[in-house]
mmCIF file of C-alpha atoms in Angstrom:
data_model
loop_
_atom_site.group_PDB
_atom_site.id
_atom_site.type_symbol
_atom_site.label_atom_id
_atom_site.label_comp_id
_atom_site.label_asym_id
_atom_site.label_seq_id
_atom_site.Cartn_x
_atom_site.Cartn_y
_atom_site.Cartn_z
ATOM 1 C CA MET A 1 2.066 18.516 -0.317
ATOM 2 C CA ARG A 2 -1.621 17.541 -0.505
ATOM 3 C CA ILE A 3 -1.879 13.825 -1.266
ATOM 4 C CA ALA A 4 -5.023 11.959 -2.326
ATOM 5 C CA VAL A 5 -5.032 8.202 -1.792
ATOM 6 C CA THR A 6 -7.528 6.260 -3.903
ATOM 7 C CA GLY A 7 -8.263 2.593 -3.375
ATOM 8 C CA SER A 8 -9.749 0.020 -1.070
ATOM 9 C CA ILE A 9 -11.195 0.588 2.379
ATOM 10 C CA ALA A 10 -11.951 -2.695 4.114
ATOM 11 C CA THR A 11 -12.327 -4.664 7.294
ATOM 12 C CA ASP A 12 -9.583 -7.250 7.774
ATOM 13 C CA HIS A 13 -10.280 -10.700 9.241
ATOM 14 C CA LEU A 14 -6.807 -11.979 10.128
ATOM 15 C CA MET A 15 -6.211 -15.606 11.073
ATOM 16 C CA VAL A 16 -3.063 -17.502 12.072
ATOM 17 C CA PHE A 17 -2.394 -21.113 11.090
ATOM 18 C CA PRO A 18 0.354 -22.625 13.314
ATOM 19 C CA GLY A 19 1.666 -24.956 10.588
ATOM 20 C CA ARG A 20 3.060 -24.471 7.089
ATOM 21 C CA PHE A 21 0.874 -24.224 3.989
ATOM 22 C CA ALA A 22 3.611 -25.899 1.951
ATOM 23 C CA GLU A 23 3.283 -29.073 4.029
ATOM 24 C CA GLN A 24 -0.455 -29.315 3.322
ATOM 25 C CA ILE A 25 -0.380 -28.811 -0.439
ATOM 26 C CA LEU A 26 0.298 -31.980 -2.432
ATOM 27 C CA PRO A 27 1.862 -31.230 -5.830
ATOM 28 C CA ASP A 28 0.199 -34.229 -7.510
ATOM 29 C CA GLN A 29 -3.250 -33.164 -6.242
ATOM 30 C CA LEU A 30 -3.308 -29.525 -7.332
ATOM 31 C CA ALA A 31 -6.200 -30.192 -9.691
ATOM 32 C CA HIS A 32 -8.323 -31.363 -6.740
ATOM 33 C CA VAL A 33 -7.447 -29.022 -3.876
ATOM 34 C CA SER A 34 -9.882 -29.193 -0.955
ATOM 35 C CA LEU A 35 -8.317 -27.843 2.213
ATOM 36 C CA SER A 36 -9.617 -26.519 5.508
ATOM 37 C CA PHE A 37 -7.205 -25.009 8.037
ATOM 38 C CA LEU A 38 -7.912 -24.943 11.767
ATOM 39 C CA VAL A 39 -6.593 -21.574 12.904
ATOM 40 C CA ASP A 40 -5.553 -20.539 16.388
ATOM 41 C CA THR A 41 -6.496 -16.866 16.366
ATOM 42 C CA LEU A 42 -8.847 -14.430 14.654
ATOM 43 C CA GLU A 43 -8.341 -10.667 14.712
ATOM 44 C CA VAL A 44 -10.876 -8.301 13.143
ATOM 45 C CA ARG A 45 -9.103 -5.095 12.177
ATOM 46 C CA ARG A 46 -9.514 -1.970 10.092
ATOM 47 C CA GLY A 47 -7.774 -2.202 6.727
ATOM 48 C CA GLY A 48 -7.870 -1.698 2.987
ATOM 49 C CA VAL A 49 -4.783 -0.543 1.096
ATOM 50 C CA ALA A 50 -5.842 3.075 0.614
ATOM 51 C CA ALA A 51 -7.026 3.429 4.206
ATOM 52 C CA ASN A 52 -3.792 1.872 5.491
ATOM 53 C CA ILE A 53 -1.617 4.241 3.459
ATOM 54 C CA ALA A 54 -3.741 7.217 4.487
ATOM 55 C CA TYR A 55 -3.516 6.171 8.149
ATOM 56 C CA GLY A 56 0.272 6.129 7.931
ATOM 57 C CA LEU A 57 0.402 9.498 6.178
ATOM 58 C CA GLY A 58 -1.908 10.904 8.835
ATOM 59 C CA GLY A 59 0.533 9.686 11.477
ATOM 60 C CA PHE A 60 3.201 11.820 9.824
ATOM 61 C CA GLY A 61 0.927 14.867 10.049
ATOM 62 C CA LEU A 62 0.093 15.111 6.337
ATOM 63 C CA SER A 63 -3.753 15.084 6.424
ATOM 64 C CA PRO A 64 -4.182 12.917 3.298
ATOM 65 C CA LEU A 65 -7.432 12.860 1.349
ATOM 66 C CA LEU A 66 -8.894 9.333 1.273
ATOM 67 C CA ALA A 67 -10.980 8.494 -1.806
ATOM 68 C CA GLY A 68 -12.725 5.116 -1.732
ATOM 69 C CA ALA A 69 -16.156 3.534 -1.490
ATOM 70 C CA VAL A 70 -17.678 2.083 1.686
ATOM 71 C CA GLY A 71 -20.987 0.823 3.046
ATOM 72 C CA SER A 72 -23.308 2.239 5.674
ATOM 73 C CA ASP A 73 -21.280 0.312 8.272
ATOM 74 C CA PHE A 74 -18.381 2.783 7.892
ATOM 75 C CA ALA A 75 -19.361 5.294 10.601
ATOM 76 C CA GLU A 76 -17.120 3.988 13.407
ATOM 77 C CA TYR A 77 -14.219 3.412 11.027
ATOM 78 C CA GLU A 78 -14.577 6.966 9.699
ATOM 79 C CA ILE A 79 -14.312 8.421 13.189
ATOM 80 C CA TRP A 80 -11.122 6.411 13.731
ATOM 81 C CA LEU A 81 -9.557 7.706 10.518
ATOM 82 C CA LYS A 82 -10.480 11.309 11.246
ATOM 83 C CA GLU A 83 -8.959 10.988 14.715
ATOM 84 C CA HIS A 84 -5.743 9.875 13.003
ATOM 85 C CA GLY A 85 -5.477 12.792 10.620
ATOM 86 C CA VAL A 86 -7.257 11.470 7.529
ATOM 87 C CA ASP A 87 -9.589 13.647 5.439
ATOM 88 C CA THR A 88 -12.579 11.421 4.544
ATOM 89 C CA SER A 89 -14.569 14.015 2.622
ATOM 90 C CA ALA A 90 -14.017 12.179 -0.681
ATOM 91 C CA VAL A 91 -15.253 8.802 0.609
ATOM 92 C CA HIS A 92 -18.367 7.532 -1.196
ATOM 93 C CA VAL A 93 -20.960 5.769 0.996
ATOM 94 C CA SER A 94 -23.029 3.110 -0.777
ATOM 95 C CA THR A 95 -26.691 2.673 0.077
ATOM 96 C CA GLU A 96 -26.733 -0.917 -1.227
ATOM 97 C CA ARG A 97 -23.431 -2.632 -0.361
ATOM 98 C CA GLN A 98 -21.324 -3.256 2.717
ATOM 99 C CA THR A 99 -17.736 -2.137 3.165
ATOM 100 C CA ALA A 100 -15.238 -4.532 1.562
ATOM 101 C CA ARG A 101 -13.913 -7.519 3.518
ATOM 102 C CA PHE A 102 -10.368 -8.935 3.461
ATOM 103 C CA LEU A 103 -9.960 -12.474 4.822
ATOM 104 C CA CYS A 104 -6.348 -13.509 5.310
ATOM 105 C CA MET A 105 -4.658 -16.549 6.835
ATOM 106 C CA THR A 106 -0.952 -16.466 7.718
ATOM 107 C CA ASP A 107 1.200 -19.536 8.393
ATOM 108 C CA ARG A 108 4.286 -19.888 10.604
ATOM 109 C CA ASP A 109 6.565 -18.818 7.727
ATOM 110 C CA ALA A 110 4.544 -15.605 7.162
ATOM 111 C CA ASN A 111 3.077 -17.006 3.918
ATOM 112 C CA GLN A 112 -0.484 -15.871 3.323
ATOM 113 C CA ILE A 113 -3.661 -17.134 1.659
ATOM 114 C CA ALA A 114 -6.306 -14.456 1.264
ATOM 115 C CA ALA A 115 -9.654 -13.600 -0.281
ATOM 116 C CA PHE A 116 -11.165 -10.179 -0.883
ATOM 117 C CA TYR A 117 -14.855 -9.307 -1.165
ATOM 118 C CA ALA A 118 -15.230 -6.004 -3.004
ATOM 119 C CA GLY A 119 -18.655 -4.936 -1.710
ATOM 120 C CA ALA A 120 -19.071 -1.167 -1.954
ATOM 121 C CA MET A 121 -15.697 -0.886 -3.689
ATOM 122 C CA ALA A 122 -17.565 -1.635 -6.926
ATOM 123 C CA GLU A 123 -18.919 1.936 -6.746
ATOM 124 C CA ALA A 124 -15.528 3.640 -6.367
ATOM 125 C CA GLY A 125 -15.593 4.746 -9.999
ATOM 126 C CA THR A 126 -18.316 7.267 -9.114
ATOM 127 C CA ILE A 127 -15.809 9.334 -7.130
ATOM 128 C CA ASP A 128 -14.796 12.442 -9.068
ATOM 129 C CA LEU A 129 -11.377 13.765 -8.017
ATOM 130 C CA ARG A 130 -12.046 17.039 -9.787
ATOM 131 C CA VAL A 131 -14.332 18.078 -6.920
ATOM 132 C CA PRO A 132 -11.768 17.995 -4.071
ATOM 133 C CA HIS A 133 -9.066 19.273 -6.433
ATOM 134 C CA THR A 134 -11.204 22.339 -7.172
ATOM 135 C CA HIS A 135 -11.699 23.087 -3.481
ATOM 136 C CA SER A 136 -8.079 22.465 -2.481
ATOM 137 C CA PRO A 137 -5.563 21.576 -5.212
ATOM 138 C CA LEU A 138 -4.035 18.118 -5.087
ATOM 139 C CA ASP A 139 -0.278 17.720 -5.537
ATOM 140 C CA LEU A 140 -0.110 13.915 -5.837
ATOM 141 C CA ILE A 141 -2.636 11.133 -6.409
ATOM 142 C CA VAL A 142 -1.940 7.573 -5.284
ATOM 143 C CA ILE A 143 -3.729 4.924 -7.358
ATOM 144 C CA SER A 144 -3.780 1.858 -5.108
ATOM 145 C CA PRO A 145 -5.765 -1.412 -5.506
ATOM 146 C CA ASP A 146 -9.439 -0.681 -6.089
ATOM 147 C CA ASP A 147 -12.218 -1.601 -8.478
ATOM 148 C CA PRO A 148 -10.290 -1.871 -11.792
ATOM 149 C CA ASP A 149 -12.532 0.611 -13.590
ATOM 150 C CA ALA A 150 -12.076 3.067 -10.726
ATOM 151 C CA MET A 151 -8.301 2.697 -10.916
ATOM 152 C CA LEU A 152 -8.335 3.460 -14.640
ATOM 153 C CA HIS A 153 -10.793 6.333 -14.141
ATOM 154 C CA HIS A 154 -8.735 8.014 -11.440
ATOM 155 C CA THR A 155 -5.497 7.534 -13.382
ATOM 156 C CA ALA A 156 -7.104 9.193 -16.403
ATOM 157 C CA GLN A 157 -8.333 12.038 -14.209
ATOM 158 C CA ALA A 158 -4.842 12.571 -12.825
ATOM 159 C CA ARG A 159 -3.475 12.860 -16.350
ATOM 160 C CA THR A 160 -6.268 15.215 -17.447
ATOM 161 C CA LEU A 161 -5.802 17.439 -14.412
ATOM 162 C CA GLY A 162 -2.030 17.397 -14.797
ATOM 163 C CA ILE A 163 -1.490 15.993 -11.292
ATOM 164 C CA PRO A 164 1.498 13.652 -10.741
ATOM 165 C CA PHE A 165 0.350 10.162 -9.780
ATOM 166 C CA VAL A 166 1.656 7.016 -8.139
ATOM 167 C CA ALA A 167 0.875 3.635 -9.711
ATOM 168 C CA ASP A 168 0.423 0.955 -7.043
ATOM 169 C CA PRO A 169 -1.595 -1.827 -8.725
ATOM 170 C CA SER A 170 -0.191 -4.569 -6.409
ATOM 171 C CA GLN A 171 -2.939 -7.090 -5.538
ATOM 172 C CA GLN A 172 -5.064 -6.130 -8.523
ATOM 173 C CA LEU A 173 -2.395 -7.192 -11.027
ATOM 174 C CA ALA A 174 -3.894 -10.682 -10.925
ATOM 175 C CA ARG A 175 -7.231 -9.268 -12.117
ATOM 176 C CA LEU A 176 -5.989 -6.756 -14.691
ATOM 177 C CA HIS A 177 -5.132 -7.563 -18.307
ATOM 178 C CA GLY A 178 -2.091 -6.238 -20.136
ATOM 179 C CA GLN A 179 -3.606 -3.122 -21.684
ATOM 180 C CA GLN A 180 -5.093 -2.084 -18.347
ATOM 181 C CA VAL A 181 -1.681 -2.386 -16.701
ATOM 182 C CA HIS A 182 -0.190 -0.318 -19.535
ATOM 183 C CA ASP A 183 -2.791 2.384 -18.914
ATOM 184 C CA LEU A 184 -2.213 2.423 -15.159
ATOM 185 C CA VAL A 185 1.572 2.604 -15.322
ATOM 186 C CA GLN A 186 2.379 4.923 -18.213
ATOM 187 C CA GLY A 187 3.497 8.335 -16.996
ATOM 188 C CA ALA A 188 3.499 7.514 -13.283
ATOM 189 C CA ARG A 189 5.882 9.514 -11.134
ATOM 190 C CA LEU A 190 6.332 6.420 -8.962
ATOM 191 C CA LEU A 191 5.577 2.734 -9.516
ATOM 192 C CA PHE A 192 5.365 0.441 -6.477
ATOM 193 C CA THR A 193 5.565 -3.366 -6.646
ATOM 194 C CA ASN A 194 6.957 -6.217 -4.600
ATOM 195 C CA GLU A 195 9.162 -8.863 -6.236
ATOM 196 C CA TYR A 196 6.299 -11.138 -7.272
ATOM 197 C CA GLU A 197 4.196 -8.244 -8.535
ATOM 198 C CA ARG A 198 7.206 -7.018 -10.506
ATOM 199 C CA ALA A 199 7.421 -10.332 -12.351
ATOM 200 C CA LEU A 200 3.658 -10.403 -12.910
ATOM 201 C CA LEU A 201 3.668 -6.850 -14.254
ATOM 202 C CA LEU A 202 6.396 -7.738 -16.742
ATOM 203 C CA GLU A 203 4.468 -10.829 -17.862
ATOM 204 C CA LYS A 204 1.167 -8.962 -18.227
ATOM 205 C CA THR A 205 2.607 -6.020 -20.153
ATOM 206 C CA GLY A 206 5.181 -7.881 -22.224
ATOM 207 C CA TRP A 207 7.606 -5.091 -21.348
ATOM 208 C CA SER A 208 11.214 -5.568 -20.325
ATOM 209 C CA PRO A 209 12.423 -3.846 -17.134
ATOM 210 C CA THR A 210 14.083 -1.229 -19.331
ATOM 211 C CA GLN A 211 10.796 -0.537 -21.105
ATOM 212 C CA VAL A 212 8.981 -0.132 -17.777
ATOM 213 C CA LEU A 213 11.591 2.376 -16.661
ATOM 214 C CA GLN A 214 10.999 4.322 -19.847
ATOM 215 C CA GLN A 215 7.336 4.669 -18.818
ATOM 216 C CA VAL A 216 7.732 5.795 -15.183
ATOM 217 C CA GLY A 217 9.817 8.237 -13.181
ATOM 218 C CA THR A 218 10.937 5.815 -10.477
ATOM 219 C CA TRP A 219 10.285 2.093 -9.891
ATOM 220 C CA VAL A 220 10.290 1.018 -6.242
ATOM 221 C CA THR A 221 10.377 -2.738 -5.584
ATOM 222 C CA THR A 222 10.042 -3.936 -2.005
ATOM 223 C CA LEU A 223 12.041 -7.075 -1.240
ATOM 224 C CA GLY A 224 10.618 -8.140 2.125
ATOM 225 C CA SER A 225 13.367 -8.854 4.641
ATOM 226 C CA LYS A 226 15.963 -7.991 1.970
ATOM 227 C CA GLY A 227 14.913 -4.346 1.870
ATOM 228 C CA VAL A 228 14.056 -2.292 -1.213
ATOM 229 C CA ARG A 229 15.359 -1.574 -4.707
ATOM 230 C CA ILE A 230 14.846 1.793 -6.446
ATOM 231 C CA GLU A 231 15.394 2.123 -10.188
ATOM 232 C CA HIS A 232 15.439 5.003 -12.666
ATOM 233 C CA ASP A 233 15.940 4.967 -16.409
ATOM 234 C CA ASN A 234 19.653 5.249 -17.254
ATOM 235 C CA GLU A 235 20.638 5.870 -13.625
ATOM 236 C CA PRO A 236 22.331 3.658 -11.016
ATOM 237 C CA THR A 237 20.039 1.399 -9.006
ATOM 238 C CA ILE A 238 19.661 2.187 -5.306
ATOM 239 C CA THR A 239 19.402 -0.760 -2.901
ATOM 240 C CA LEU A 240 18.700 -0.444 0.790
ATOM 241 C CA GLU A 241 18.608 -3.049 3.532
ATOM 242 C CA ALA A 242 15.504 -3.588 5.646
ATOM 243 C CA ILE A 243 15.389 -2.912 9.385
ATOM 244 C CA PRO A 244 16.935 -6.035 10.957
ATOM 245 C CA ASP A 245 15.770 -8.069 13.956
ATOM 246 C CA VAL A 246 12.150 -6.909 13.878
ATOM 247 C CA SER A 247 9.641 -8.979 15.851
ATOM 248 C CA VAL A 248 7.260 -10.385 13.236
ATOM 249 C CA GLU A 249 3.745 -10.150 14.643
ATOM 250 C CA ASP A 250 1.698 -9.705 11.448
ATOM 251 C CA PRO A 251 2.852 -9.006 7.860
ATOM 252 C CA THR A 252 -0.552 -7.656 6.779
ATOM 253 C CA GLY A 253 -0.314 -4.025 5.707
ATOM 254 C CA VAL A 254 3.470 -3.815 6.013
ATOM 255 C CA GLY A 255 3.801 -2.801 2.358
ATOM 256 C CA ASP A 256 1.181 -0.099 2.890
ATOM 257 C CA ALA A 257 3.146 1.241 5.865
ATOM 258 C CA PHE A 258 6.287 1.310 3.715
ATOM 259 C CA ARG A 259 4.441 3.345 1.103
ATOM 260 C CA ALA A 260 3.203 5.778 3.756
ATOM 261 C CA GLY A 261 6.713 6.407 5.040
ATOM 262 C CA PHE A 262 8.164 6.657 1.545
ATOM 263 C CA LEU A 263 5.480 9.090 0.369
ATOM 264 C CA ALA A 264 5.774 11.179 3.533
ATOM 265 C CA ALA A 265 9.464 11.736 2.768
ATOM 266 C CA ILE A 266 8.645 12.531 -0.868
ATOM 267 C CA SER A 267 6.094 15.111 0.299
ATOM 268 C CA TRP A 268 8.876 16.735 2.346
ATOM 269 C CA HIS A 269 10.978 16.883 -0.844
ATOM 270 C CA LEU A 270 13.631 14.557 0.562
ATOM 271 C CA ALA A 271 15.835 12.415 -1.674
ATOM 272 C CA LEU A 272 14.912 8.846 -2.586
ATOM 273 C CA PRO A 273 17.353 7.185 -0.123
ATOM 274 C CA SER A 274 15.720 9.099 2.733
ATOM 275 C CA ALA A 275 12.287 8.076 1.456
ATOM 276 C CA ALA A 276 13.332 4.430 1.380
ATOM 277 C CA GLN A 277 14.812 4.648 4.882
ATOM 278 C CA LEU A 278 11.651 6.162 6.313
ATOM 279 C CA GLY A 279 9.583 3.595 4.409
ATOM 280 C CA CYS A 280 11.559 0.719 5.900
ATOM 281 C CA ALA A 281 11.361 2.189 9.408
ATOM 282 C CA THR A 282 7.578 2.597 9.104
ATOM 283 C CA ALA A 283 7.225 -0.940 7.742
ATOM 284 C CA ALA A 284 9.118 -2.231 10.779
ATOM 285 C CA LEU A 285 6.628 -0.474 13.067
ATOM 286 C CA ALA A 286 3.711 -2.156 11.288
ATOM 287 C CA LEU A 287 5.382 -5.570 11.196
ATOM 288 C CA SER A 288 5.781 -5.591 14.975
ATOM 289 C CA THR A 289 2.040 -5.080 15.613
ATOM 290 C CA ILE A 290 -1.088 -7.088 14.785
ATOM 291 C CA GLY A 291 -3.296 -5.296 12.283
ATOM 292 C CA SER A 292 -2.571 -2.673 9.651
ATOM 293 C CA GLN A 293 -3.524 0.392 11.688
ATOM 294 C CA THR A 294 -2.336 -0.378 15.200
ATOM 295 C CA TYR A 295 1.186 1.031 15.013
ATOM 296 C CA GLU A 296 1.826 4.592 16.123
ATOM 297 C CA VAL A 297 4.320 6.954 14.495
ATOM 298 C CA ASP A 298 6.665 7.839 17.366
ATOM 299 C CA PRO A 299 9.097 10.436 15.949
ATOM 300 C CA ALA A 300 11.842 9.679 18.463
ATOM 301 C CA ARG A 301 11.605 5.928 17.912
ATOM 302 C CA VAL A 302 11.607 6.309 14.131
ATOM 303 C CA ALA A 303 14.612 8.626 14.223
ATOM 304 C CA ASP A 304 16.496 6.288 16.561
ATOM 305 C CA THR A 305 15.779 3.326 14.273
ATOM 306 C CA VAL A 306 17.030 5.199 11.207
ATOM 307 C CA HIS A 307 20.097 6.347 13.151
ATOM 308 C CA THR A 308 20.928 2.807 14.276
ATOM 309 C CA VAL A 309 20.470 1.149 10.883
ATOM 310 C CA TYR A 310 21.348 3.849 8.347
ATOM 311 C CA GLY A 311 23.536 6.272 10.297
ATOM 312 C CA ALA A 312 23.457 9.658 12.003
ATOM 313 C CA GLN A 313 23.334 11.688 8.793
ATOM 314 C CA ALA A 314 20.254 9.779 7.567
ATOM 315 C CA ALA A 315 18.469 10.417 10.858
ATOM 316 C CA ASP A 316 19.430 14.107 10.880
ATOM 317 C CA LEU A 317 17.791 14.596 7.473
ATOM 318 C CA LEU A 318 14.500 13.183 8.771
ATOM 319 C CA ARG A 319 14.321 14.642 12.291
ATOM 320 C CA PRO A 320 13.114 18.165 11.364
ATOM 321 C CA HIS A 321 10.174 16.664 9.489
ATOM 322 C CA LEU A 322 9.381 13.940 12.006
ATOM 323 C CA GLY A 323 8.843 16.638 14.596
ATOM 324 C CA ARG A 324 5.589 17.509 12.781
ATOM 325 C CA SER A 325 4.204 13.983 13.143
ATOM 326 C CA ARG A 326 1.067 13.406 15.149
#
């Protein structure tokens, strides 16, 4: 399956605050917040949702097409992605703006406060997916957080071209209005959210959960340490536990790693439980490293993790495909 991943490509500036945000925020002073946190560490890493998902898919040997906008400072990052199996031929390079920046601070409870500078991402709407599709047909398009107009543009192109698409609005839900969310979600083969994004999506659209399920093929909600929930219209809900006892080094990009594992299994035409299991195992790899693209897909380790947590049969279904990983 040839997968295109549209969305953000960024540089992550990751900081760690040794205390708790909740202890610094005074409820009776929320109208006058003025806080500065002294952090202990700063890590500058490669990131961006689309690039993170593509990196993970590349680790599974799938050669995904990355479609996003970057600045002239992208050269070194591009080499890295190519070395890890990502096709960057659909990346737009801006002559005026720098690659996007993600600034994120994590406290001792893994809560995060973040800011995102779009930079060149504002030009992502100029990318025409018809061009790569003409040269080598696309089987699935992932619409991940990006410039809102670009997200709508690429979703419309997927519909026009008749290519199944994945709706992953996540961080951009805060920026989008109800009609935009409607337009991004309707007809998606898969919809990804976490628990908070799920609630925000329902509020923005005015839909009930049942109405959302009438719009999409499958709704996947990640639940953090509680695992994942998979819903279909008029079908039993699937729930799956997360990988237990994982060393938490950095939560940044863990959801992107989950998506990479999940989509890899989908591309191998495996059932949804297998996709969720591989997603959780990949998320565990990312969670135990600092940065969104520092984990490596080790087929034996992934298979052993799935075997330990989900059983021998689950691992046996994945092993033939994991053998093709980079």
